[in-house]
mmCIF file of C-alpha atoms in Angstrom:
data_model
loop_
_atom_site.group_PDB
_atom_site.id
_atom_site.type_symbol
_atom_site.label_atom_id
_atom_site.label_comp_id
_atom_site.label_asym_id
_atom_site.label_seq_id
_atom_site.Cartn_x
_atom_site.Cartn_y
_atom_site.Cartn_z
ATOM 1 C CA ALA A 23 61.112 52.740 6.837
ATOM 2 C CA GLN A 24 58.798 54.230 9.483
ATOM 3 C CA SER A 25 57.011 51.593 11.469
ATOM 4 C CA VAL A 26 55.029 51.246 14.604
ATOM 5 C CA THR A 27 54.512 48.043 16.536
ATOM 6 C CA GLN A 28 51.809 47.257 19.019
ATOM 7 C CA LEU A 29 52.499 44.337 21.341
ATOM 8 C CA GLY A 30 49.612 42.225 21.947
ATOM 9 C CA SER A 31 46.773 42.007 19.724
ATOM 10 C CA HIS A 32 44.325 41.364 22.390
ATOM 11 C CA VAL A 33 44.280 42.709 25.958
ATOM 12 C CA SER A 34 41.740 41.878 28.659
ATOM 13 C CA VAL A 35 41.264 43.772 31.774
ATOM 14 C CA SER A 36 38.583 43.705 34.555
ATOM 15 C CA GLU A 37 36.501 46.832 35.011
ATOM 16 C CA GLY A 38 38.337 49.133 37.206
ATOM 17 C CA ALA A 39 41.816 47.738 36.496
ATOM 18 C CA LEU A 40 44.681 49.394 34.905
ATOM 19 C CA VAL A 41 44.736 49.558 31.157
ATOM 20 C CA LEU A 42 48.206 49.339 29.336
ATOM 21 C CA LEU A 43 48.420 49.119 25.593
ATOM 22 C CA ARG A 44 52.086 49.055 24.245
ATOM 23 C CA CYS A 45 53.385 50.778 21.164
ATOM 24 C CA ASN A 46 56.909 51.131 19.921
ATOM 25 C CA TYR A 47 58.073 53.206 17.010
ATOM 26 C CA SER A 48 61.349 52.826 14.896
ATOM 27 C CA SER A 49 63.011 56.060 14.018
ATOM 28 C CA SER A 50 66.091 57.961 14.856
ATOM 29 C CA VAL A 51 64.226 61.147 14.377
ATOM 30 C CA PRO A 52 61.387 61.774 17.018
ATOM 31 C CA PRO A 53 57.957 61.320 15.183
ATOM 32 C CA TYR A 54 54.573 62.809 15.950
ATOM 33 C CA LEU A 55 52.583 59.810 17.510
ATOM 34 C CA PHE A 56 48.997 59.335 18.008
ATOM 35 C CA TRP A 57 46.610 56.848 19.529
ATOM 36 C CA TYR A 58 43.170 56.144 17.939
ATOM 37 C CA VAL A 59 40.115 54.288 19.104
ATOM 38 C CA GLN A 60 37.714 52.445 16.713
ATOM 39 C CA TYR A 61 34.401 50.994 17.741
ATOM 40 C CA PRO A 62 32.790 48.479 15.475
ATOM 41 C CA ASN A 63 31.979 49.594 12.054
ATOM 42 C CA GLN A 64 33.035 53.036 12.613
ATOM 43 C CA GLY A 65 36.007 55.257 11.614
ATOM 44 C CA LEU A 66 38.663 56.317 13.933
ATOM 45 C CA GLN A 67 38.600 58.759 16.836
ATOM 46 C CA LEU A 68 41.680 60.555 18.131
ATOM 47 C CA LEU A 69 42.506 59.931 21.716
ATOM 48 C CA LEU A 70 45.693 61.816 22.096
ATOM 49 C CA LYS A 71 48.694 62.739 20.156
ATOM 50 C CA TYR A 72 52.360 63.754 20.935
ATOM 51 C CA THR A 73 53.876 66.415 18.849
ATOM 52 C CA SER A 74 57.272 66.964 20.625
ATOM 53 C CA ALA A 75 55.781 69.281 23.460
ATOM 54 C CA ALA A 76 55.167 67.650 26.815
ATOM 55 C CA THR A 77 56.251 63.887 27.064
ATOM 56 C CA LEU A 78 53.329 62.942 28.931
ATOM 57 C CA VAL A 79 50.152 63.579 26.950
ATOM 58 C CA LYS A 80 46.628 63.625 28.330
ATOM 59 C CA GLY A 81 43.854 62.529 26.115
ATOM 60 C CA ILE A 82 40.075 62.173 26.171
ATOM 61 C CA ASN A 83 38.101 59.592 28.090
ATOM 62 C CA GLY A 84 40.809 59.585 30.899
ATOM 63 C CA PHE A 85 43.598 58.102 28.600
ATOM 64 C CA GLU A 86 47.015 59.348 28.700
ATOM 65 C CA ALA A 87 50.345 58.168 27.068
ATOM 66 C CA GLU A 88 54.062 58.838 27.809
ATOM 67 C CA PHE A 89 56.650 59.529 25.173
ATOM 68 C CA LYS A 90 59.886 57.783 26.141
ATOM 69 C CA LYS A 91 62.693 58.529 23.596
ATOM 70 C CA SER A 92 65.037 56.047 25.283
ATOM 71 C CA GLU A 93 62.698 53.124 24.879
ATOM 72 C CA THR A 94 61.135 54.458 21.548
ATOM 73 C CA SER A 95 57.751 53.733 23.143
ATOM 74 C CA PHE A 96 54.613 55.658 23.470
ATOM 75 C CA HIS A 97 52.402 53.348 25.676
ATOM 76 C CA LEU A 98 48.794 54.071 26.308
ATOM 77 C CA THR A 99 47.399 53.912 29.963
ATOM 78 C CA LYS A 100 44.000 54.501 31.734
ATOM 79 C CA PRO A 101 44.021 54.016 35.603
ATOM 80 C CA SER A 102 40.552 52.488 35.634
ATOM 81 C CA ALA A 103 38.924 50.526 32.841
ATOM 82 C CA HIS A 104 35.304 51.082 31.948
ATOM 83 C CA MET A 105 33.120 48.660 29.989
ATOM 84 C CA SER A 106 32.700 51.425 27.400
ATOM 85 C CA ASP A 107 36.563 51.461 26.835
ATOM 86 C CA ALA A 108 36.148 47.978 25.064
ATOM 87 C CA ALA A 109 37.089 48.693 21.437
ATOM 88 C CA GLU A 110 39.980 48.442 19.032
ATOM 89 C CA TYR A 111 43.084 50.705 19.776
ATOM 90 C CA PHE A 112 45.591 51.839 17.064
ATOM 91 C CA CYS A 113 48.976 53.615 17.424
ATOM 92 C CA ALA A 114 50.006 55.627 14.538
ATOM 93 C CA VAL A 115 53.096 57.691 13.597
ATOM 94 C CA ARG A 116 53.719 60.458 11.327
ATOM 95 C CA TYR A 117 56.944 61.934 10.650
ATOM 96 C CA SER A 118 57.736 65.736 10.564
ATOM 97 C CA GLY A 119 58.157 67.306 7.228
ATOM 98 C CA SER A 120 56.025 67.395 4.134
ATOM 99 C CA ALA A 121 54.622 63.919 4.534
ATOM 100 C CA ARG A 122 50.947 63.794 5.953
ATOM 101 C CA GLN A 123 50.247 60.284 5.976
ATOM 102 C CA LEU A 124 49.969 58.065 9.163
ATOM 103 C CA THR A 125 51.398 54.579 9.588
ATOM 104 C CA PHE A 126 49.354 52.484 11.727
ATOM 105 C CA GLY A 127 50.169 49.757 14.086
ATOM 106 C CA SER A 128 48.410 46.373 13.953
ATOM 107 C CA GLY A 129 46.008 47.358 16.466
ATOM 108 C CA THR A 130 45.046 45.991 19.941
ATOM 109 C CA GLN A 131 41.488 44.703 20.786
ATOM 110 C CA LEU A 132 40.810 45.721 24.337
ATOM 111 C CA THR A 133 38.092 43.585 26.205
ATOM 112 C CA VAL A 134 36.908 44.912 29.571
ATOM 113 C CA LEU A 135 35.519 42.067 31.763
ATOM 114 C CA PRO A 136 32.842 42.755 34.406
ATOM 115 C CA GLY B 5 36.773 68.914 16.595
ATOM 116 C CA ALA B 6 36.627 68.938 12.880
ATOM 117 C CA VAL B 7 33.964 66.754 11.059
ATOM 118 C CA VAL B 8 34.601 64.427 8.144
ATOM 119 C CA SER B 9 31.560 62.862 6.513
ATOM 120 C CA GLN B 10 31.751 59.597 4.605
ATOM 121 C CA HIS B 11 28.779 58.278 2.571
ATOM 122 C CA PRO B 12 27.471 55.643 2.420
ATOM 123 C CA SER B 13 28.072 53.898 5.614
ATOM 124 C CA ARG B 14 27.026 50.567 4.140
ATOM 125 C CA VAL B 15 26.563 49.528 0.638
ATOM 126 C CA ILE B 16 25.742 46.181 -0.976
ATOM 127 C CA CYS B 17 26.125 45.803 -4.743
ATOM 128 C CA LYS B 18 26.172 43.163 -7.346
ATOM 129 C CA SER B 19 29.320 41.952 -8.749
ATOM 130 C CA GLY B 20 30.428 43.957 -11.938
ATOM 131 C CA THR B 21 28.843 47.156 -10.731
ATOM 132 C CA SER B 22 30.526 50.184 -9.657
ATOM 133 C CA VAL B 23 30.306 51.899 -6.196
ATOM 134 C CA LYS B 24 31.066 55.403 -5.310
ATOM 135 C CA ILE B 25 32.138 56.382 -1.834
ATOM 136 C CA GLU B 26 32.130 60.037 -0.818
ATOM 137 C CA CYS B 27 34.397 61.899 1.734
ATOM 138 C CA ARG B 28 33.519 65.326 2.862
ATOM 139 C CA SER B 29 35.284 67.759 5.165
ATOM 140 C CA LEU B 30 32.401 69.689 6.535
ATOM 141 C CA ASP B 31 34.034 72.604 8.291
ATOM 142 C CA PHE B 32 37.532 72.903 6.928
ATOM 143 C CA GLN B 33 39.178 72.621 3.609
ATOM 144 C CA ALA B 34 41.419 69.676 2.916
ATOM 145 C CA THR B 35 44.153 69.559 0.266
ATOM 146 C CA THR B 36 44.991 66.199 1.118
ATOM 147 C CA MET B 37 42.758 63.379 1.797
ATOM 148 C CA PHE B 38 43.659 59.676 2.359
ATOM 149 C CA TRP B 39 41.880 56.393 1.454
ATOM 150 C CA TYR B 40 42.411 53.384 3.683
ATOM 151 C CA ARG B 41 41.192 49.789 3.419
ATOM 152 C CA GLN B 42 40.742 47.738 6.405
ATOM 153 C CA PHE B 43 40.043 43.974 6.587
ATOM 154 C CA PRO B 44 38.487 42.236 9.494
ATOM 155 C CA LYS B 45 40.534 42.191 12.657
ATOM 156 C CA GLN B 46 43.377 44.017 10.813
ATOM 157 C CA SER B 47 44.794 47.488 10.697
ATOM 158 C CA LEU B 48 44.348 50.278 8.128
ATOM 159 C CA MET B 49 46.157 49.843 4.899
ATOM 160 C CA LEU B 50 46.869 53.031 2.988
ATOM 161 C CA MET B 51 45.480 52.813 -0.633
ATOM 162 C CA ALA B 52 46.027 56.142 -1.935
ATOM 163 C CA THR B 53 46.779 59.821 -1.287
ATOM 164 C CA SER B 54 44.244 62.055 -2.838
ATOM 165 C CA ASN B 55 45.493 65.564 -3.740
ATOM 166 C CA GLU B 56 42.967 68.301 -4.741
ATOM 167 C CA GLY B 57 43.391 69.378 -8.430
ATOM 168 C CA SER B 58 45.931 66.669 -9.383
ATOM 169 C CA LYS B 59 46.151 62.862 -9.775
ATOM 170 C CA ALA B 60 45.984 60.588 -6.667
ATOM 171 C CA THR B 61 49.033 58.812 -5.628
ATOM 172 C CA TYR B 62 48.502 55.141 -5.111
ATOM 173 C CA GLU B 63 50.410 52.772 -2.990
ATOM 174 C CA GLN B 64 52.138 49.852 -4.376
ATOM 175 C CA GLY B 65 49.888 46.932 -5.356
ATOM 176 C CA VAL B 66 46.847 49.243 -5.464
ATOM 177 C CA GLU B 67 45.185 49.121 -8.943
ATOM 178 C CA LYS B 68 44.428 52.676 -9.918
ATOM 179 C CA ASP B 69 42.061 51.486 -12.628
ATOM 180 C CA LYS B 70 39.868 49.699 -10.093
ATOM 181 C CA PHE B 71 39.979 52.309 -7.466
ATOM 182 C CA LEU B 72 39.422 55.629 -9.048
ATOM 183 C CA ILE B 73 39.884 58.604 -6.848
ATOM 184 C CA ASN B 74 38.794 62.104 -7.655
ATOM 185 C CA HIS B 75 39.458 65.085 -5.646
ATOM 186 C CA ALA B 76 37.592 67.749 -7.470
ATOM 187 C CA SER B 77 37.153 70.368 -4.588
ATOM 188 C CA LEU B 78 38.602 71.143 -1.386
ATOM 189 C CA THR B 79 35.961 69.327 0.599
ATOM 190 C CA LEU B 80 35.345 66.404 -1.310
ATOM 191 C CA SER B 81 37.192 63.369 -2.550
ATOM 192 C CA THR B 82 35.524 60.261 -4.027
ATOM 193 C CA LEU B 83 36.529 56.787 -4.355
ATOM 194 C CA THR B 84 34.855 54.656 -6.888
ATOM 195 C CA VAL B 85 35.327 50.958 -6.959
ATOM 196 C CA ALA B 86 34.965 49.910 -10.641
ATOM 197 C CA SER B 87 33.593 46.555 -11.585
ATOM 198 C CA ALA B 88 33.513 45.526 -8.017
ATOM 199 C CA HIS B 89 34.176 41.876 -7.241
ATOM 200 C CA PRO B 90 33.457 40.090 -4.018
ATOM 201 C CA GLU B 91 37.336 40.159 -3.188
ATOM 202 C CA ASP B 92 36.818 44.071 -3.022
ATOM 203 C CA SER B 93 34.371 43.555 -0.075
ATOM 204 C CA SER B 94 36.027 45.507 2.851
ATOM 205 C CA PHE B 95 35.674 48.446 5.222
ATOM 206 C CA TYR B 96 36.844 51.593 3.436
ATOM 207 C CA ILE B 97 37.866 54.683 5.700
ATOM 208 C CA CYS B 98 38.874 58.182 4.346
ATOM 209 C CA SER B 99 40.757 60.742 6.298
ATOM 210 C CA ALA B 100 41.123 64.536 5.720
ATOM 211 C CA ILE B 101 44.055 66.598 6.697
ATOM 212 C CA ARG B 102 43.492 69.944 8.434
ATOM 213 C CA GLU B 103 46.605 72.052 7.735
ATOM 214 C CA GLY B 104 47.662 74.601 10.275
ATOM 215 C CA LEU B 105 49.851 74.990 13.412
ATOM 216 C CA ASN B 106 48.530 71.677 14.604
ATOM 217 C CA THR B 107 48.079 69.731 11.362
ATOM 218 C CA GLU B 108 45.683 66.667 12.056
ATOM 219 C CA ALA B 109 43.994 64.134 10.315
ATOM 220 C CA PHE B 110 40.273 63.472 10.863
ATOM 221 C CA PHE B 111 38.700 60.310 9.841
ATOM 222 C CA GLY B 112 35.336 59.393 8.339
ATOM 223 C CA GLN B 113 33.001 57.120 9.820
ATOM 224 C CA GLY B 114 33.952 54.401 7.248
ATOM 225 C CA THR B 115 31.938 52.483 4.465
ATOM 226 C CA ARG B 116 31.346 48.843 4.690
ATOM 227 C CA LEU B 117 31.167 47.543 0.912
ATOM 228 C CA THR B 118 29.686 43.922 0.425
ATOM 229 C CA VAL B 119 29.835 42.665 -3.076
ATOM 230 C CA VAL B 120 27.682 39.780 -3.815
#
């Protein structure tokens, strides 16, 4: 079964520090991978996605993620955290083919300290 | 980007009443929409797949008679929580699939349902 694991339900960083949110997927077939951000009481906003093109994907708000097949990982990074980055982040996977549904990780709450 | 509008954003209802939540794709047609439920501090759990013109496909453990889904047009899916009870209180989120070269899911802003 397809699954995605996010290590660390809570991550705290200082403003200006590096943000690293971890995501690993389970599959023998490269999937489509996504990172979403959710602010309180709101829906999900797509940050970036990997769809088998470039392995380093740049998204909105200065975020990027690198697909590493050997590690089955798709970690999200941002060089310098901003207070407005504080939110819940979800990694999601979708496999190629007819299925359209996403499988979400458990989420990581990012706190940015002043 | 494409826009998915979900309405209402918040609703409080009495136990035993029914609540309808709408999910509209405003600038694209969506054959497929999904309904998710999210408990506090948890991830999104897929409830059902809504298919335009056919019956919804429910995930295991989701009561189809409790959570009624209607996808009557290519831009609108509705989720009706029938005879709501306090345990149905949750955050419900829809997503609509825009098909094409870059198939992508777009999410509504969510509905906070509180059953009192």
